[in-house]
């Protein structure tokens, strides 16, 4: 049994911190090591502050938490384009956190349509996915875009973005079961 502090899917080497029942803190996944884990601290010997100081994959760990803000920013760009508000107003609503660089979001705002923006979003979302998952996501995005074209409502598109985010979060717990 392990206590999981963060998820490990599709972010990068060692981004999850796992605490084992014996107090050993490990980074996961660390490909190429036994069990894909790397021990980096023992909570019987160090406190949490020292454990964090010794954690070798801080950037990857923090990026996992920032994904939720990426979804927020993508939705903000889509909503802005859909409602016709100015790029300046959309930019003022963006959060300055996340893995997606602000310039990428600003470039999306310059696109002519929600469909064009979805093309950019698709490229971002499928970048780290295995081919089968990428195909499934493309299909879901296409279906959502078709629904949008019929009713001019972003609900289905936003649903796909939320589902994709939460799928990555739930993936780890399923692997642990």
PDB file of C-alpha atoms in Angstrom:
ATOM      1  CA  UNK A   1       0.000   0.000   0.000  1.00  0.00           C
ATOM      2  CA  UNK A   2       1.259   3.484  -0.890  1.00  0.00           C
ATOM      3  CA  UNK A   3      -0.060   6.940  -0.115  1.00  0.00           C
ATOM      4  CA  UNK A   4      -0.113   8.907  -3.354  1.00  0.00           C
ATOM      5  CA  UNK A   5       0.507  12.626  -3.175  1.00  0.00           C
ATOM      6  CA  UNK A   6       0.165  13.298  -6.900  1.00  0.00           C
ATOM      7  CA  UNK A   7      -0.645  11.646 -10.213  1.00  0.00           C
ATOM      8  CA  UNK A   8       2.025  10.171 -12.512  1.00  0.00           C
ATOM      9  CA  UNK A   9       0.507  10.049 -15.996  1.00  0.00           C
ATOM     10  CA  UNK A  10       1.877  11.940 -18.983  1.00  0.00           C
ATOM     11  CA  UNK A  11       3.771  14.636 -17.186  1.00  0.00           C
ATOM     12  CA  UNK A  12       7.318  13.478 -17.032  1.00  0.00           C
ATOM     13  CA  UNK A  13       9.917  11.595 -15.171  1.00  0.00           C
ATOM     14  CA  UNK A  14       9.436  11.386 -11.434  1.00  0.00           C
ATOM     15  CA  UNK A  15       6.608  13.851 -11.081  1.00  0.00           C
ATOM     16  CA  UNK A  16       4.691  11.807  -8.484  1.00  0.00           C
ATOM     17  CA  UNK A  17       5.731  11.508  -4.860  1.00  0.00           C
ATOM     18  CA  UNK A  18       4.750   8.223  -3.246  1.00  0.00           C
ATOM     19  CA  UNK A  19       5.078   7.556   0.468  1.00  0.00           C
ATOM     20  CA  UNK A  20       5.440   3.883   1.300  1.00  0.00           C
ATOM     21  CA  UNK A  21       4.172   2.424   4.598  1.00  0.00           C
ATOM     22  CA  UNK A  22       7.726   2.156   5.903  1.00  0.00           C
ATOM     23  CA  UNK A  23       8.232   5.926   5.449  1.00  0.00           C
ATOM     24  CA  UNK A  24      10.301   5.690   2.285  1.00  0.00           C
ATOM     25  CA  UNK A  25       9.536   8.533  -0.144  1.00  0.00           C
ATOM     26  CA  UNK A  26       9.928   7.658  -3.815  1.00  0.00           C
ATOM     27  CA  UNK A  27       9.614   9.528  -7.082  1.00  0.00           C
ATOM     28  CA  UNK A  28       7.570   7.844  -9.797  1.00  0.00           C
ATOM     29  CA  UNK A  29       7.674   7.072 -12.646  1.00  0.00           C
ATOM     30  CA  UNK A  30      11.400   6.951 -13.185  1.00  0.00           C
ATOM     31  CA  UNK A  31      11.760   4.858 -16.294  1.00  0.00           C
ATOM     32  CA  UNK A  32      14.726   2.538 -16.424  1.00  0.00           C
ATOM     33  CA  UNK A  33      14.779   1.881 -12.691  1.00  0.00           C
ATOM     34  CA  UNK A  34      13.414  -1.161 -10.893  1.00  0.00           C
ATOM     35  CA  UNK A  35       9.641  -0.772 -10.435  1.00  0.00           C
ATOM     36  CA  UNK A  36       9.928   2.654 -12.148  1.00  0.00           C
ATOM     37  CA  UNK A  37      10.568   4.351  -8.794  1.00  0.00           C
ATOM     38  CA  UNK A  38      13.493   6.218  -7.263  1.00  0.00           C
ATOM     39  CA  UNK A  39      13.862   6.527  -3.491  1.00  0.00           C
ATOM     40  CA  UNK A  40      14.901  10.012  -2.413  1.00  0.00           C
ATOM     41  CA  UNK A  41      14.002  10.375   1.294  1.00  0.00           C
ATOM     42  CA  UNK A  42      12.996   8.498   4.424  1.00  0.00           C
ATOM     43  CA  UNK A  43      10.351  10.216   6.559  1.00  0.00           C
ATOM     44  CA  UNK A  44      11.646   8.430   9.638  1.00  0.00           C
ATOM     45  CA  UNK A  45      14.879  10.388   9.221  1.00  0.00           C
ATOM     46  CA  UNK A  46      13.826  13.723   7.625  1.00  0.00           C
ATOM     47  CA  UNK A  47      10.887  16.099   7.873  1.00  0.00           C
ATOM     48  CA  UNK A  48       8.624  17.041   4.969  1.00  0.00           C
ATOM     49  CA  UNK A  49      10.568  20.255   4.275  1.00  0.00           C
ATOM     50  CA  UNK A  50      13.829  18.343   3.879  1.00  0.00           C
ATOM     51  CA  UNK A  51      12.025  15.706   1.800  1.00  0.00           C
ATOM     52  CA  UNK A  52      10.844  18.433  -0.604  1.00  0.00           C
ATOM     53  CA  UNK A  53      14.320  19.978  -0.682  1.00  0.00           C
ATOM     54  CA  UNK A  54      15.744  16.596  -1.726  1.00  0.00           C
ATOM     55  CA  UNK A  55      13.032  15.842  -4.307  1.00  0.00           C
ATOM     56  CA  UNK A  56      14.814  15.733  -7.683  1.00  0.00           C
ATOM     57  CA  UNK A  57      11.763  16.301  -9.928  1.00  0.00           C
ATOM     58  CA  UNK A  58      10.137  19.451  -8.507  1.00  0.00           C
ATOM     59  CA  UNK A  59       9.321  21.009 -11.877  1.00  0.00           C
ATOM     60  CA  UNK A  60       7.507  17.924 -13.161  1.00  0.00           C
ATOM     61  CA  UNK A  61       5.634  17.584  -9.871  1.00  0.00           C
ATOM     62  CA  UNK A  62       4.429  21.190  -9.917  1.00  0.00           C
ATOM     63  CA  UNK A  63       3.464  20.970 -13.588  1.00  0.00           C
ATOM     64  CA  UNK A  64       0.921  18.280 -12.724  1.00  0.00           C
ATOM     65  CA  UNK A  65      -0.964  20.697 -10.520  1.00  0.00           C
ATOM     66  CA  UNK A  66      -0.769  23.420 -13.142  1.00  0.00           C
ATOM     67  CA  UNK A  67      -2.683  21.350 -15.724  1.00  0.00           C
ATOM     68  CA  UNK A  68      -6.020  22.416 -14.227  1.00  0.00           C
ATOM     69  CA  UNK A  69      -5.124  26.022 -15.036  1.00  0.00           C
ATOM     70  CA  UNK A  70      -4.331  25.064 -18.609  1.00  0.00           C
ATOM     71  CA  UNK A  71      -7.887  23.757 -18.949  1.00  0.00           C
ATOM     72  CA  UNK A  72      -9.214  27.004 -17.467  1.00  0.00           C
ATOM     73  CA  UNK A  73      -7.143  29.085 -19.898  1.00  0.00           C
ATOM     74  CA  UNK A  74      -8.179  26.981 -22.910  1.00  0.00           C
ATOM     75  CA  UNK A  75     -11.832  27.377 -21.957  1.00  0.00           C
ATOM     76  CA  UNK A  76     -11.316  31.120 -21.508  1.00  0.00           C
ATOM     77  CA  UNK A  77      -9.901  31.454 -25.025  1.00  0.00           C
ATOM     78  CA  UNK A  78     -12.751  29.388 -26.479  1.00  0.00           C
ATOM     79  CA  UNK A  79     -15.414  31.332 -24.573  1.00  0.00           C
ATOM     80  CA  UNK A  80     -13.881  34.622 -25.617  1.00  0.00           C
ATOM     81  CA  UNK A  81     -13.812  33.639 -29.278  1.00  0.00           C
ATOM     82  CA  UNK A  82     -17.336  32.230 -29.107  1.00  0.00           C
ATOM     83  CA  UNK A  83     -18.775  35.365 -27.494  1.00  0.00           C
ATOM     84  CA  UNK A  84     -16.783  37.798 -29.604  1.00  0.00           C
ATOM     85  CA  UNK A  85     -15.043  39.655 -26.803  1.00  0.00           C
ATOM     86  CA  UNK A  86     -11.798  41.423 -27.618  1.00  0.00           C
ATOM     87  CA  UNK A  87      -8.427  39.718 -27.455  1.00  0.00           C
ATOM     88  CA  UNK A  88      -7.393  42.259 -24.825  1.00  0.00           C
ATOM     89  CA  UNK A  89     -10.320  41.256 -22.608  1.00  0.00           C
ATOM     90  CA  UNK A  90      -9.615  37.548 -23.126  1.00  0.00           C
ATOM     91  CA  UNK A  91      -5.955  38.113 -22.244  1.00  0.00           C
ATOM     92  CA  UNK A  92      -6.952  39.909 -19.046  1.00  0.00           C
ATOM     93  CA  UNK A  93      -8.931  36.814 -18.003  1.00  0.00           C
ATOM     94  CA  UNK A  94      -6.058  34.365 -18.538  1.00  0.00           C
ATOM     95  CA  UNK A  95      -4.235  33.049 -15.499  1.00  0.00           C
ATOM     96  CA  UNK A  96      -0.463  33.404 -15.589  1.00  0.00           C
ATOM     97  CA  UNK A  97       0.076  29.795 -14.525  1.00  0.00           C
ATOM     98  CA  UNK A  98       0.011  26.507 -16.356  1.00  0.00           C
ATOM     99  CA  UNK A  99       2.127  24.452 -18.681  1.00  0.00           C
ATOM    100  CA  UNK A 100       0.813  26.108 -21.842  1.00  0.00           C
ATOM    101  CA  UNK A 101       2.855  29.231 -22.497  1.00  0.00           C
ATOM    102  CA  UNK A 102       0.925  32.477 -22.653  1.00  0.00           C
ATOM    103  CA  UNK A 103       2.157  33.150 -26.194  1.00  0.00           C
ATOM    104  CA  UNK A 104       0.531  29.911 -27.378  1.00  0.00           C
ATOM    105  CA  UNK A 105      -2.761  31.072 -25.863  1.00  0.00           C
ATOM    106  CA  UNK A 106      -2.369  34.523 -27.434  1.00  0.00           C
ATOM    107  CA  UNK A 107      -1.764  32.904 -30.820  1.00  0.00           C
ATOM    108  CA  UNK A 108      -4.954  30.858 -30.374  1.00  0.00           C
ATOM    109  CA  UNK A 109      -6.907  34.063 -29.833  1.00  0.00           C
ATOM    110  CA  UNK A 110      -5.796  35.247 -33.272  1.00  0.00           C
ATOM    111  CA  UNK A 111      -7.381  32.221 -34.954  1.00  0.00           C
ATOM    112  CA  UNK A 112     -10.469  32.823 -37.086  1.00  0.00           C
ATOM    113  CA  UNK A 113     -12.822  30.350 -35.458  1.00  0.00           C
ATOM    114  CA  UNK A 114     -13.517  28.019 -32.563  1.00  0.00           C
ATOM    115  CA  UNK A 115     -12.748  25.158 -34.956  1.00  0.00           C
ATOM    116  CA  UNK A 116      -9.292  26.571 -35.657  1.00  0.00           C
ATOM    117  CA  UNK A 117      -8.648  26.952 -31.937  1.00  0.00           C
ATOM    118  CA  UNK A 118      -9.782  23.354 -31.393  1.00  0.00           C
ATOM    119  CA  UNK A 119      -7.180  22.242 -33.927  1.00  0.00           C
ATOM    120  CA  UNK A 120      -4.491  23.926 -31.831  1.00  0.00           C
ATOM    121  CA  UNK A 121      -5.903  22.437 -28.625  1.00  0.00           C
ATOM    122  CA  UNK A 122      -5.954  18.979 -30.165  1.00  0.00           C
ATOM    123  CA  UNK A 123      -2.257  19.215 -31.023  1.00  0.00           C
ATOM    124  CA  UNK A 124      -1.426  20.201 -27.439  1.00  0.00           C
ATOM    125  CA  UNK A 125      -3.556  17.511 -25.830  1.00  0.00           C
ATOM    126  CA  UNK A 126      -2.423  14.602 -28.009  1.00  0.00           C
ATOM    127  CA  UNK A 127       1.294  15.432 -27.801  1.00  0.00           C
ATOM    128  CA  UNK A 128       1.914  13.053 -24.893  1.00  0.00           C
ATOM    129  CA  UNK A 129      -0.755  10.446 -25.628  1.00  0.00           C
ATOM    130  CA  UNK A 130      -0.275   6.945 -26.993  1.00  0.00           C
ATOM    131  CA  UNK A 131      -1.714   6.655 -30.518  1.00  0.00           C
ATOM    132  CA  UNK A 132      -4.854   4.780 -29.467  1.00  0.00           C
ATOM    133  CA  UNK A 133      -5.703   7.414 -26.844  1.00  0.00           C
ATOM    134  CA  UNK A 134      -4.916  10.184 -29.322  1.00  0.00           C
ATOM    135  CA  UNK A 135      -7.356   8.689 -31.847  1.00  0.00           C
ATOM    136  CA  UNK A 136     -10.070   8.475 -29.216  1.00  0.00           C
ATOM    137  CA  UNK A 137      -9.498  12.081 -28.135  1.00  0.00           C
ATOM    138  CA  UNK A 138      -9.580  13.275 -31.762  1.00  0.00           C
ATOM    139  CA  UNK A 139     -12.910  11.513 -32.232  1.00  0.00           C
ATOM    140  CA  UNK A 140     -14.354  13.063 -29.076  1.00  0.00           C
ATOM    141  CA  UNK A 141     -13.153  16.529 -30.072  1.00  0.00           C
ATOM    142  CA  UNK A 142     -14.607  16.129 -33.574  1.00  0.00           C
ATOM    143  CA  UNK A 143     -17.973  15.057 -32.159  1.00  0.00           C
ATOM    144  CA  UNK A 144     -17.928  18.006 -29.756  1.00  0.00           C
ATOM    145  CA  UNK A 145     -17.031  20.379 -32.583  1.00  0.00           C
ATOM    146  CA  UNK A 146     -19.887  19.024 -34.706  1.00  0.00           C
ATOM    147  CA  UNK A 147     -22.273  19.615 -31.806  1.00  0.00           C
ATOM    148  CA  UNK A 148     -20.918  23.147 -31.440  1.00  0.00           C
ATOM    149  CA  UNK A 149     -21.532  23.837 -35.128  1.00  0.00           C
ATOM    150  CA  UNK A 150     -25.177  22.797 -34.682  1.00  0.00           C
ATOM    151  CA  UNK A 151     -26.013  24.730 -31.525  1.00  0.00           C
ATOM    152  CA  UNK A 152     -23.200  27.286 -31.023  1.00  0.00           C
ATOM    153  CA  UNK A 153     -22.769  26.030 -27.455  1.00  0.00           C
ATOM    154  CA  UNK A 154     -19.358  25.177 -26.001  1.00  0.00           C
ATOM    155  CA  UNK A 155     -20.743  22.702 -23.464  1.00  0.00           C
ATOM    156  CA  UNK A 156     -19.617  19.535 -25.287  1.00  0.00           C
ATOM    157  CA  UNK A 157     -16.180  20.952 -26.085  1.00  0.00           C
ATOM    158  CA  UNK A 158     -15.652  22.003 -22.473  1.00  0.00           C
ATOM    159  CA  UNK A 159     -16.832  18.574 -21.367  1.00  0.00           C
ATOM    160  CA  UNK A 160     -14.133  16.903 -23.487  1.00  0.00           C
ATOM    161  CA  UNK A 161     -11.456  19.180 -21.981  1.00  0.00           C
ATOM    162  CA  UNK A 162     -12.639  18.408 -18.445  1.00  0.00           C
ATOM    163  CA  UNK A 163     -12.916  14.696 -19.157  1.00  0.00           C
ATOM    164  CA  UNK A 164      -9.398  14.587 -20.567  1.00  0.00           C
ATOM    165  CA  UNK A 165      -8.003  16.365 -17.515  1.00  0.00           C
ATOM    166  CA  UNK A 166      -9.797  14.107 -15.047  1.00  0.00           C
ATOM    167  CA  UNK A 167      -8.952  10.984 -17.035  1.00  0.00           C
ATOM    168  CA  UNK A 168      -5.264  11.648 -16.435  1.00  0.00           C
ATOM    169  CA  UNK A 169      -5.931  12.174 -12.734  1.00  0.00           C
ATOM    170  CA  UNK A 170      -7.962   8.990 -12.363  1.00  0.00           C
ATOM    171  CA  UNK A 171      -5.571   6.880 -14.423  1.00  0.00           C
ATOM    172  CA  UNK A 172      -3.090   6.602 -11.606  1.00  0.00           C
ATOM    173  CA  UNK A 173      -5.605   5.434  -9.030  1.00  0.00           C
ATOM    174  CA  UNK A 174      -6.772   2.707 -11.397  1.00  0.00           C
ATOM    175  CA  UNK A 175      -3.202   1.505 -11.774  1.00  0.00           C
ATOM    176  CA  UNK A 176      -2.786   1.381  -8.008  1.00  0.00           C
ATOM    177  CA  UNK A 177      -5.924  -0.741  -7.475  1.00  0.00           C
TER     178      UNK A 177
END
